[in-house]
Amino acid sequence: MFNFEIISESSDSRARAGVIHTGHGMIETPVFMPVGTLGSVKSLSPEELMEAGAQIILGNTYHLYLRPGTEVIDQFNGLHRFMHWDRPILTDSGGFQVFSLARLAKLSEAGVTFQSHIDGSRHLLTPEKAIEIQICLGSDIMMCLDQCIQYPATREQSLTALETTTQWAQRCKRAWKETNNGSNTLFGIVQGSMFTDLRRQSAEELMSAGFPGYAIGGLSVGEPVEMMLEMADFTLPLLPRDRPRYIMGVGTPENLIELAALGTDMFDCVLPTRNARNGQLFTTNGTINISNSRYKDDSGPVDADCRCYTCRHYSRAYLRHLYMARELLAYRLNTIHNVYHFVNFVKHLRKAILDDTFKSFREDFYRKLEN
Amino acid sequence: MFNFEIISESSDSRARAGVIHTGHGMIETPVFMPVGTLGSVKSLSPEELMEAGAQIILGNTYHLYLRPGTEVIDQFNGLHRFMHWDRPILTDSGGFQVFSLARLAKLSEAGVTFQSHIDGSRHLLTPEKAIEIQICLGSDIMMCLDQCIQYPATREQSLTALETTTQWAQRCKRAWKETNNGSNTLFGIVQGSMFTDLRRQSAEELMSAGFPGYAIGGLSVGEPVEMMLEMADFTLPLLPRDRPRYIMGVGTPENLIELAALGTDMFDCVLPTRNARNGQLFTTNGTINISNSRYKDDSGPVDADCRCYTCRHYSRAYLRHLYMARELLAYRLNTIHNVYHFVNFVKHLRKAILDDTFKSFREDFYRKLEN
């Protein structure tokens, strides 16, 4: 069922536009994927996500495994029906959260044991278990269990994590192949911290196992943005041209445009949703904080160029009022705007690739930001 | 612009069905009005309110006066455009909150001074000011400033509050007449606590001043439900048959059906919205608490008979999951259901009046509740 084709390549950058086909429909790339951690993109309905143009959303395996648990989601034959979303879903493997959010993560031959951040209960996550959970979730695009490490990390730590990641990827692939009924696919995740030779080693080992798509993990974990871009610049060309390339957990619109220029096809980030709940709204001229008193009686929309539901019907003054009064509708209207902004920014970026006007699109983008 | 006509009267109760015409469209009565305290029915969009069948919503003068303030709402020519709602709005006068929520309420010849519950700032609310604010809000149905007292209250306290309420009602009517451009109307509020002779006195004094509609205030303030019904039973027939009768701040579905049977045309209550946020959902068989572990993997809807957005698309298991995880979508999906339940319960009740089957509708209602 899974298939990826490149439709167009930019002549003045490495940017490319493509289409991914999945069992739940197609995804035009480059694509921005909103994050629905616990089976909901915080505050939004699936209809609002569709209206914002979202083609695919993320679910977090770690979170959903702990709450509500696979035995509940299994009753619904997966996350799609459980949460009333029938477009594609990508799930991470849980690795990132086990090493960042859970307590007492301990590696063993089998996998990694950890304590739930919610109730302290002990769990063992293995590569096979990560696949089993993601199959239960009905994910269209599953991710291999990986060991994502913090920045900075020593070369030795990075190498060890990379080796674990490779072994787990091989085991994930085997587990997937055994259960694979063609309804989902599996991506490998390149690690290697900020060491180019380790990134190369990781990419080569994963390619040797062979995956339908490749992600780059372990970026945007605290390193300077230049280093993040340098690692992406180095690693992306190592990956097969004909497979989708996904950079995990990144980033700002500036990050997205630069990473797209380097040949990235897929992005996800909590930035638009989380920042919306903190009152930070993205516009073509940069971000605004809606709590600012300058918006007290501002009857204009958040972004005059934006066609989202929020900008079509509500003023900055109303959004500020709701936000200051901590009205629940504030978080929702802010999130609608930010998700629309990110999703449609990448849609426009894609169109620029198709029209081969990516260079001027990028210049325009920075010119508007400085306004 | 304001007009009320009775369409049908029940032959086996005092229930009646009517239509109110306003500058923002008509309202079929009996009607349940969701409460939009701060210019939003908590967590819902105006489109969701319309989908739930809401014909009119409430705004709270006290709250909106303090936040965002009339100078902001004035920029939008009123609440309708500010909050993107173009159906009728009823605003209370602020009296109830001044005496229950604000600090240090002190009566004077002019009106009542109080301190904001938000920042302690001092304000003077007069009958004239209450009208001025409501006109600024662009309310379709304004309420007279009244003095609502707690239960229990002595006869003397009740009489004093009643007398103040009458004087304020007269001043409100004068202030309204001076500015009246036909775009809004003004209801008087009957007080008198739990004393029938005081209720009669209040009703007579208000009718002597003359209002296009009458509300009964000071009910559901802590008294036993039988006493509330007794007061309503006594007071409603005192009011002119050809004017809408509104019982403020009440109540449960059981309250609504009993009060409709006594001839009430309008209801408002925070019950469906507030309880939704606490996980209590109303069904034709009574209430359920969605946090109950029995719903952990319940794939059925909240109410199999309900056609609301929530019941059409989501299971109890999903709602429980969202609620337990404190996901923002939980409050919204719960609120959609409860508001739909109340609004449509009263719509069905109205239909039973039109069909003159109110008695059997009421019997059915209680039979289902006991299931």
XYZ file of C-alpha atoms in Angstrom:
742
model
C 0.000 0.000 0.000
C 2.836 2.385 0.900
C 4.481 4.212 -1.945
C 6.476 7.401 -2.442
C 7.030 9.288 -5.639
C 8.926 12.472 -6.321
C 6.903 14.865 -8.457
C 9.266 17.764 -8.804
C 12.711 18.899 -7.758
C 13.814 22.458 -7.207
C 16.565 23.616 -9.585
C 18.123 26.037 -7.112
C 18.112 23.899 -3.965
C 17.814 20.252 -2.944
C 14.109 20.753 -2.154
C 11.709 18.265 -3.653
C 7.954 17.749 -3.834
C 6.421 14.321 -3.720
C 3.452 12.193 -2.844
C 3.221 9.427 -0.253
C 0.423 6.899 -0.686
C -0.904 5.113 2.391
C -3.877 2.958 3.281
C -5.608 6.076 4.630
C -4.972 8.280 1.629
C -2.171 10.277 0.161
C 0.170 12.849 1.647
C 1.683 15.609 -0.420
C 5.271 16.316 0.619
C 6.920 18.334 2.016
C 4.368 18.046 4.772
C 3.971 19.386 8.284
C 2.385 16.893 10.672
C 0.571 18.267 13.762
C 1.219 16.317 16.950
C -1.679 14.483 18.606
C 0.178 13.101 21.596
C -2.668 11.376 23.423
C -5.036 10.745 20.543
C -6.055 14.375 20.109
C -4.228 17.379 18.699
C -4.726 19.410 21.835
C -8.049 21.310 21.788
C -8.855 20.555 18.107
C -11.470 18.324 16.530
C -10.537 16.174 13.533
C -12.793 18.378 11.401
C -10.791 21.436 12.411
C -7.559 19.643 11.530
C -8.952 18.829 8.108
C -10.134 22.410 7.644
C -6.595 23.533 8.519
C -5.371 21.240 5.740
C -3.665 18.622 7.922
C -2.991 15.523 5.830
C -1.448 13.364 8.524
C -1.054 13.624 12.276
C 1.275 12.100 14.820
C 0.401 9.906 17.762
C 2.841 9.175 20.583
C 3.317 5.488 21.265
C 4.726 6.011 24.766
C 1.780 8.161 25.851
C -0.923 6.025 24.262
C 0.615 2.824 25.598
C 0.357 4.224 29.134
C -3.012 5.955 28.585
C -5.540 4.621 27.635
C -3.470 1.491 26.890
C -3.484 -0.791 23.881
C -6.231 -3.026 25.310
C -8.625 -0.066 25.050
C -7.528 1.091 21.596
C -7.666 -2.491 20.381
C -11.439 -2.442 21.017
C -11.612 0.165 18.267
C -9.220 -1.604 15.893
C -6.801 1.237 16.305
C -6.432 4.919 16.848
C -8.281 6.046 13.729
C -11.720 4.981 14.897
C -10.946 5.669 18.548
C -10.225 9.330 17.822
C -12.451 9.809 14.729
C -9.638 10.567 12.272
C -9.529 8.723 8.971
C -6.484 10.271 7.347
C -2.985 8.843 7.834
C -1.365 8.581 11.260
C 2.344 8.353 11.990
C 3.381 7.058 15.384
C 6.757 7.442 16.977
C 8.225 4.394 18.684
C 8.216 5.654 22.243
C 12.014 5.752 22.375
C 12.269 9.503 22.624
C 9.876 9.742 25.597
C 11.346 6.722 27.396
C 14.715 8.464 27.453
C 13.430 11.982 28.132
C 10.135 11.789 30.038
C 9.983 8.414 31.784
C 11.974 7.713 34.938
C 14.867 5.304 35.444
C 15.272 4.171 31.843
C 17.635 1.163 31.900
C 18.994 -0.632 28.876
C 19.133 -4.403 28.818
C 19.716 -7.054 26.194
C 15.944 -7.211 25.637
C 15.239 -3.499 25.361
C 14.675 -0.732 27.867
C 12.872 -0.780 31.201
C 11.371 2.430 32.555
C 8.917 3.793 35.072
C 5.794 5.584 33.889
C 5.925 9.360 34.449
C 2.258 9.129 35.494
C 2.105 6.436 38.163
C 5.625 5.044 38.452
C 4.578 1.625 37.116
C 7.432 -0.392 35.570
C 7.434 -1.372 31.911
C 9.743 -3.074 29.435
C 9.837 -1.679 25.935
C 11.525 -3.866 23.341
C 11.805 -3.305 19.602
C 9.248 -6.078 19.115
C 6.901 -4.506 21.661
C 7.245 -1.087 19.998
C 6.082 -2.643 16.722
C 3.296 -4.577 18.429
C 1.955 -1.405 20.043
C 2.152 0.588 16.825
C 0.366 -2.176 14.921
C -2.326 -2.118 17.596
C -2.576 1.645 17.153
C -3.148 1.050 13.447
C -0.408 3.464 12.518
C 0.115 4.035 8.793
C 3.755 4.961 9.306
C 5.515 3.298 12.222
C 8.931 4.248 13.561
C 11.715 1.960 14.751
C 12.566 2.038 18.432
C 15.677 4.177 18.774
C 17.885 5.563 21.482
C 17.769 9.317 21.297
C 20.385 11.012 23.472
C 20.680 14.505 24.859
C 22.998 17.217 23.603
C 25.845 17.425 24.342
C 26.873 13.760 24.320
C 30.364 12.258 24.123
C 31.469 10.361 21.063
C 31.382 7.157 23.093
C 27.826 7.737 24.324
C 26.775 8.608 20.794
C 28.370 5.500 19.315
C 26.789 3.223 21.907
C 23.348 4.742 21.335
C 23.846 4.437 17.577
C 24.761 0.761 17.867
C 21.716 0.088 20.037
C 19.579 1.981 17.526
C 20.888 -0.133 14.647
C 20.273 -3.410 16.480
C 16.789 -2.310 17.487
C 16.058 -1.204 13.918
C 16.985 -4.657 12.636
C 14.744 -6.296 15.239
C 11.913 -3.843 14.483
C 12.164 -4.666 10.810
C 11.990 -8.407 11.515
C 8.984 -7.940 13.826
C 7.255 -5.786 11.242
C 7.930 -8.247 8.399
C 6.435 -11.055 10.446
C 3.160 -9.235 10.990
C 3.119 -7.060 7.904
C -0.170 -7.241 6.043
C 0.639 -4.334 3.773
C -1.446 -1.854 5.723
C 1.455 0.005 7.263
C 5.092 0.859 6.790
C 8.179 1.297 8.933
C 10.825 4.002 8.931
C 14.331 3.732 10.321
C 15.760 6.537 12.463
C 19.301 7.811 11.930
C 21.097 8.741 15.157
C 24.746 9.673 15.804
C 24.401 12.916 17.715
C 26.546 15.729 16.297
C 29.303 13.497 14.829
C 29.227 13.329 11.061
C 31.053 10.006 10.850
C 28.574 8.483 13.308
C 25.652 9.899 11.343
C 27.144 8.270 8.241
C 27.628 4.963 10.052
C 24.042 5.049 11.332
C 22.603 5.886 7.901
C 24.630 3.119 6.227
C 23.650 0.493 8.788
C 19.973 1.390 8.454
C 20.147 1.386 4.655
C 21.794 -1.972 4.814
C 18.753 -3.251 6.743
C 16.569 -1.371 4.270
C 13.506 0.718 5.122
C 10.702 2.277 3.063
C 11.544 5.648 4.632
C 14.179 7.258 6.831
C 14.003 9.705 9.679
C 16.737 11.747 11.254
C 16.355 11.752 15.014
C 18.349 13.369 17.763
C 18.184 16.854 16.271
C 16.751 19.939 17.970
C 17.686 18.453 21.341
C 19.481 21.544 22.608
C 22.248 22.085 20.036
C 22.699 25.440 18.254
C 20.495 25.818 15.197
C 23.560 26.037 12.895
C 24.722 22.659 14.162
C 21.261 21.184 13.611
C 21.262 22.437 10.031
C 24.841 21.235 9.500
C 23.936 17.722 10.650
C 20.836 17.687 8.421
C 22.875 19.034 5.505
C 25.394 16.264 5.979
C 22.985 13.407 6.645
C 20.120 13.988 4.205
C 22.163 13.333 1.016
C 23.333 10.016 2.468
C 19.757 8.724 2.403
C 18.211 7.132 -0.696
C 16.758 9.753 -2.998
C 13.642 7.697 -3.687
C 12.549 7.285 -0.062
C 10.802 9.881 2.124
C 13.063 11.716 4.553
C 11.646 12.864 7.837
C 13.347 15.143 10.341
C 11.773 14.525 13.728
C 10.618 17.189 16.151
C 11.703 20.278 14.178
C 10.852 23.214 14.216
C 10.259 26.901 13.534
C 9.138 28.124 10.087
C 12.765 29.205 9.520
C 13.921 25.658 10.349
C 11.302 24.159 8.051
C 12.258 26.235 5.034
C 15.974 25.546 5.501
C 15.456 21.825 6.032
C 13.114 21.629 3.047
C 15.860 23.318 0.992
C 18.152 20.460 2.039
C 15.680 17.834 0.830
C 13.460 17.042 3.818
C 10.007 15.676 3.053
C 8.329 15.398 6.450
C 8.223 17.491 9.610
C 6.483 17.323 12.955
C 6.683 19.627 15.924
C 4.674 20.622 18.997
C 5.664 24.250 18.409
C 2.398 25.470 16.806
C 0.162 23.691 19.313
C 2.156 24.221 22.503
C 2.955 27.854 21.758
C -0.689 28.533 20.896
C -1.593 27.517 24.412
C 1.003 29.964 25.693
C -0.454 32.783 23.611
C 2.272 32.875 20.941
C 0.820 33.180 17.456
C 2.746 32.811 14.215
C 2.278 35.278 11.369
C 4.050 35.918 8.094
C 5.698 38.861 9.853
C 6.899 36.848 12.819
C 5.324 35.865 16.115
C 3.067 37.920 18.347
C 2.134 37.355 21.957
C -1.606 37.787 22.190
C -1.476 38.758 25.862
C 0.290 42.001 24.938
C -1.809 44.996 26.003
C -1.280 46.593 22.578
C -3.916 44.175 21.266
C -6.512 45.192 23.887
C -8.804 46.861 21.370
C -7.194 45.739 18.115
C -10.062 44.851 15.807
C -7.823 43.297 13.138
C -7.197 39.566 12.725
C -4.033 37.853 13.950
C -2.660 37.794 10.391
C -4.373 39.776 7.645
C -3.090 37.297 5.028
C -4.391 34.238 6.872
C -7.581 32.429 5.850
C -7.934 30.235 8.936
C -11.211 30.054 10.855
C -9.785 32.187 13.656
C -8.527 34.960 11.385
C -11.745 34.972 9.362
C -14.006 35.497 12.371
C -12.143 36.880 15.360
C -10.114 39.942 16.276
C -6.891 40.180 18.200
C -8.903 42.002 20.890
C -11.295 39.060 21.297
C -8.452 36.526 21.336
C -6.605 38.601 23.904
C -9.738 38.868 26.036
C -10.290 35.096 25.945
C -6.638 34.439 26.676
C -6.457 36.860 29.613
C -9.661 35.372 31.043
C -8.250 31.852 30.543
C -11.305 30.877 28.545
C -10.982 27.398 27.028
C -11.917 28.796 23.626
C -8.686 30.822 23.663
C -6.467 27.753 23.425
C -8.562 26.348 20.641
C -8.764 29.475 18.475
C -5.024 30.058 18.943
C -4.250 26.443 18.040
C -6.451 26.559 14.949
C -4.480 29.552 13.735
C -1.010 28.179 14.447
C -1.710 24.752 12.965
C -3.187 26.371 9.864
C -0.153 28.637 9.646
C 2.370 25.771 9.770
C 0.437 23.390 7.542
C -0.225 26.037 4.931
C 3.245 27.485 5.090
C 4.585 24.086 4.044
C 1.844 23.769 1.405
C 2.968 27.074 -0.114
C 6.559 25.962 0.136
C 5.597 22.812 -1.792
C 3.876 24.873 -4.457
C 7.038 26.943 -4.847
C 8.959 23.719 -5.459
C 6.417 22.622 -8.076
C 6.612 26.042 -9.743
C 10.397 25.987 -9.348
C 10.268 29.315 -7.544
C 11.651 28.035 -4.269
C 14.504 30.525 -4.151
C 12.248 33.561 -4.460
C 9.729 31.985 -2.051
C 12.500 31.738 0.502
C 13.645 35.324 -0.098
C 10.073 36.540 0.256
C 9.682 34.572 3.451
C 12.667 36.268 5.101
C 11.723 39.696 3.763
C 8.247 39.429 5.304
C 9.681 38.156 8.593
C 11.771 41.297 8.875
C 8.781 43.585 8.327
C -38.780 44.993 17.200
C -39.512 42.866 20.303
C -42.677 40.829 20.237
C -44.011 37.722 21.955
C -46.849 35.536 20.827
C -48.286 32.393 22.345
C -48.767 29.676 19.759
C -50.213 26.892 21.828
C -51.240 26.062 25.365
C -51.200 22.660 26.993
C -54.633 21.391 28.025
C -53.340 19.359 30.958
C -50.860 21.819 32.486
C -50.085 25.533 32.409
C -47.302 24.922 29.862
C -47.316 27.093 26.777
C -45.375 27.381 23.523
C -44.609 30.715 21.959
C -42.320 32.756 19.769
C -40.241 35.776 20.717
C -39.154 38.067 17.910
C -35.985 40.116 18.327
C -33.692 42.189 16.155
C -31.422 39.152 15.836
C -34.110 36.669 14.915
C -36.788 34.666 16.609
C -36.737 32.414 19.645
C -39.146 29.544 20.041
C -40.269 29.161 23.653
C -39.949 27.410 26.023
C -36.249 27.856 25.425
C -33.065 26.897 27.227
C -30.344 29.547 26.970
C -26.703 28.439 27.375
C -24.579 30.753 29.476
C -21.679 32.608 27.821
C -20.365 34.410 30.879
C -17.344 36.165 29.381
C -18.408 36.339 25.753
C -17.957 32.632 25.072
C -19.981 29.596 26.101
C -17.009 27.898 27.677
C -15.049 25.826 25.125
C -17.652 26.114 22.332
C -17.591 27.991 19.053
C -20.715 29.848 17.899
C -21.045 27.284 15.089
C -21.172 24.483 17.646
C -23.840 26.346 19.601
C -25.903 26.687 16.447
C -25.403 23.015 15.617
C -26.624 22.213 19.130
C -29.738 24.237 18.317
C -29.076 27.177 20.661
C -31.349 30.068 19.686
C -30.147 32.597 22.236
C -27.272 32.779 24.697
C -26.597 34.712 27.861
C -23.817 37.161 28.555
C -22.929 38.346 32.059
C -22.852 42.091 32.422
C -20.749 42.050 35.589
C -18.068 39.866 34.028
C -17.957 41.653 30.679
C -17.924 45.069 32.340
C -14.803 44.072 34.264
C -13.224 42.118 31.375
C -12.650 43.173 28.624
C -14.623 46.309 29.562
C -17.232 48.256 27.619
C -14.648 50.458 25.901
C -13.308 47.367 24.120
C -16.694 45.879 23.223
C -17.835 49.295 22.022
C -15.173 49.109 19.285
C -17.160 46.194 17.888
C -20.583 47.806 18.325
C -21.438 45.184 20.877
C -20.994 41.611 21.891
C -22.433 40.033 18.752
C -19.596 41.032 16.447
C -16.990 40.797 19.211
C -17.762 37.125 19.806
C -19.017 36.189 16.294
C -22.589 35.325 17.313
C -25.462 36.783 15.342
C -28.421 35.247 17.100
C -30.108 36.913 20.096
C -28.232 37.642 23.315
C -29.756 38.161 26.743
C -27.637 39.879 29.362
C -28.219 39.858 33.062
C -27.821 43.151 34.901
C -24.818 42.303 37.018
C -26.862 42.421 40.226
C -26.562 38.744 40.992
C -22.747 38.711 40.693
C -22.285 41.994 42.571
C -24.042 40.456 45.572
C -22.540 36.975 45.283
C -19.126 37.181 43.611
C -17.802 40.721 44.106
C -16.374 41.883 47.419
C -17.752 44.490 49.823
C -21.010 45.247 48.031
C -22.494 48.363 49.656
C -25.850 49.869 48.882
C -26.197 53.617 48.552
C -28.839 55.980 47.262
C -27.186 55.865 43.849
C -26.796 52.123 43.544
C -24.248 49.628 44.769
C -20.491 49.938 45.128
C -18.328 46.840 45.002
C -14.798 45.618 44.549
C -13.875 43.535 41.527
C -13.256 39.862 42.364
C -10.339 40.002 39.907
C -8.219 42.952 40.961
C -10.057 44.576 43.871
C -10.763 47.753 41.886
C -13.774 49.752 43.135
C -16.857 50.314 40.992
C -20.303 51.840 41.332
C -23.152 50.064 39.608
C -26.374 52.043 39.295
C -29.574 51.087 37.501
C -28.703 53.642 34.824
C -25.184 52.242 34.498
C -26.538 48.684 34.211
C -28.667 49.793 31.261
C -25.802 51.765 29.713
C -23.517 48.722 29.868
C -26.152 46.384 28.436
C -26.864 48.806 25.606
C -23.133 48.919 24.893
C -23.123 45.108 24.853
C -25.887 45.249 22.249
C -28.057 42.907 24.259
C -31.375 41.955 22.655
C -32.978 41.303 26.032
C -31.678 43.376 28.935
C -32.449 42.761 32.586
C -33.182 45.319 35.294
C -30.648 45.699 38.060
C -31.996 43.781 41.030
C -30.921 42.834 44.498
C -30.775 39.090 44.715
C -30.354 37.778 48.265
C -29.168 34.501 49.652
C -31.351 31.789 51.152
C -32.333 31.824 53.946
C -33.175 35.512 54.381
C -35.398 37.164 56.970
C -38.658 38.767 55.965
C -37.137 42.168 56.666
C -34.075 41.534 54.499
C -36.335 40.216 51.773
C -38.645 43.223 51.917
C -35.756 45.686 51.816
C -34.194 43.918 48.829
C -37.573 43.835 47.105
C -38.080 47.562 47.616
C -34.628 48.313 46.260
C -35.368 46.043 43.315
C -38.594 47.892 42.552
C -36.949 51.313 42.713
C -34.078 50.140 40.525
C -36.528 48.607 38.064
C -38.312 51.942 37.733
C -35.011 53.745 37.162
C -33.892 51.056 34.678
C -37.095 51.475 32.739
C -36.634 55.257 32.566
C -33.016 54.892 31.454
C -34.026 52.356 28.822
C -36.881 54.514 27.510
C -34.529 57.461 27.109
C -32.114 55.526 24.918
C -34.501 53.022 23.408
C -34.166 52.827 19.638
C -36.317 49.728 19.354
C -33.362 47.369 19.018
C -33.637 45.859 22.470
C -36.052 45.166 25.274
C -36.008 45.136 29.071
C -37.338 42.586 31.537
C -38.213 43.217 35.168
C -37.083 40.743 37.836
C -39.451 39.616 40.588
C -37.771 39.154 43.968
C -39.235 38.491 47.428
C -37.246 35.469 48.565
C -39.458 32.644 49.844
C -42.360 34.823 51.032
C -45.428 34.574 48.860
C -46.845 37.953 49.889
C -43.524 39.602 49.049
C -43.389 37.800 45.714
C -46.901 39.169 45.038
C -45.872 42.675 46.072
C -42.800 42.541 43.852
C -44.757 41.250 40.862
C -47.434 43.915 41.281
C -44.949 46.758 41.624
C -43.097 45.635 38.515
C -46.305 45.208 36.523
C -47.332 48.657 37.613
C -44.103 49.984 36.068
C -44.768 47.698 33.077
C -42.206 45.577 31.251
C -42.193 43.642 27.973
C -41.181 40.512 29.899
C -40.774 39.325 33.471
C -38.184 37.191 35.170
C -38.315 35.491 38.521
C -35.000 35.884 40.311
C -33.782 34.698 43.675
C -34.689 31.064 43.076
C -32.288 28.128 43.166
C -30.136 30.024 45.655
C -29.919 27.196 48.178
C -33.561 26.524 49.070
C -35.061 23.011 48.825
C -36.332 22.185 45.353
C -39.927 21.880 46.611
C -39.765 25.436 47.902
C -38.343 26.651 44.602
C -41.222 25.008 42.733
C -43.749 26.340 45.256
C -42.501 29.897 44.753
C -42.594 29.512 40.984
C -46.058 27.954 41.169
C -47.275 30.900 43.208
C -45.547 33.678 41.288
C -45.889 32.672 37.617
C -49.690 33.080 37.452
C -49.387 36.592 38.865
C -47.487 37.673 35.752
C -49.249 38.821 32.584
C -50.164 35.886 30.364
C -49.088 37.685 27.194
C -45.533 38.428 28.284
C -42.574 36.015 28.343
C -41.755 34.588 31.760
C -38.185 33.741 32.552
C -36.941 31.843 35.607
C -33.308 32.746 36.137
C -30.501 30.324 36.858
C -32.537 27.107 36.958
C -31.896 24.147 36.620
C -31.880 20.388 36.144
C -33.995 18.723 33.431
C -36.455 17.775 36.205
C -36.643 21.448 37.237
C -37.137 22.541 33.627
C -40.012 20.193 32.959
C -41.785 21.145 36.194
C -41.275 24.852 35.661
C -42.420 24.593 32.042
C -45.549 22.836 33.333
C -46.153 25.911 35.483
C -45.908 28.242 32.505
C -42.247 29.247 32.260
C -41.002 30.327 28.832
C -37.280 30.885 29.326
C -34.500 29.158 31.241
C -30.781 29.598 31.669
C -28.324 27.669 33.763
C -24.600 26.910 33.938
C -25.423 23.302 34.826
C -24.820 21.729 31.383
C -21.599 23.649 30.762
C -20.088 23.598 34.248
C -20.934 19.958 34.881
C -19.534 18.980 31.484
C -16.188 20.332 32.609
C -16.478 18.183 35.727
C -17.197 15.086 33.669
C -20.914 14.844 34.423
C -22.943 14.078 31.313
C -26.722 14.196 31.027
C -28.631 11.399 29.317
C -32.278 10.493 28.987
C -31.590 7.847 31.653
C -29.973 10.261 34.095
C -26.439 11.526 34.545
C -23.211 9.615 34.180
C -19.752 10.516 35.377
C -17.399 9.911 32.485
C -14.412 9.358 34.777
C -15.992 6.135 36.057
C -13.750 3.171 35.267
C -16.748 1.215 33.952
C -16.477 3.336 30.790
C -12.800 2.471 30.231
C -13.466 0.391 27.124
C -17.116 1.241 26.504
C -17.421 1.685 22.753
C -20.979 3.063 22.931
C -21.892 6.766 22.798
C -22.794 8.777 25.882
C -26.485 8.515 24.999
C -27.646 6.135 22.270
C -30.656 8.385 21.579
C -28.593 11.546 21.207
C -27.733 13.052 17.808
C -25.134 15.547 19.020
C -21.707 15.753 17.381
C -20.099 14.036 20.366
C -22.505 11.096 20.426
C -22.333 10.676 16.642
C -18.550 10.359 16.550
C -17.080 9.423 19.916
C -17.316 6.615 22.429
C -17.540 6.786 26.185
C -14.096 5.152 26.243
C -12.574 7.979 24.184
C -14.307 10.666 26.260
C -13.130 8.990 29.450
C -9.580 8.788 28.099
C -9.562 12.493 27.173
C -11.074 13.432 30.521
C -8.622 11.364 32.577
C -5.715 12.805 30.586
C -7.120 16.348 31.075
C -7.087 16.900 27.335
C -8.709 20.193 26.352
C -10.902 18.383 23.833
C -12.585 16.563 26.741
C -14.220 19.715 28.082
C -15.399 20.671 24.641
C -16.882 17.312 23.609
C -18.583 17.008 26.999
C -19.980 20.535 26.730
C -21.262 19.934 23.202
C -23.186 16.951 24.471
C -24.654 18.595 27.561
C -25.677 21.784 25.781
C -27.289 19.747 23.011
C -29.051 17.648 25.624
C -30.560 20.652 27.438
C -31.434 22.648 24.345
C -33.040 19.685 22.625
C -34.788 18.470 25.729
C -36.609 21.800 25.863
C -37.237 21.653 22.102
C -38.921 18.270 22.528
C -40.827 19.603 25.493
C -42.054 22.452 23.285
C -43.143 20.021 20.609
C -45.122 18.104 23.211
C -46.930 21.335 24.095
C -47.682 21.984 20.422
C -48.950 18.418 20.029
C -50.797 18.717 23.353
C -49.026 15.611 24.611
C -47.197 17.331 27.452
C -48.585 15.019 30.121
C -47.358 11.850 28.420
C -44.053 13.557 27.526
C -43.555 14.237 31.216
C -44.469 10.679 32.197
C -42.064 9.317 29.579
C -39.355 11.596 30.871
C -39.601 10.266 34.413
C -39.940 6.672 33.274
C -36.724 6.914 31.255
C -34.927 8.636 34.130
C -35.692 5.673 36.351
C -34.275 3.190 33.843
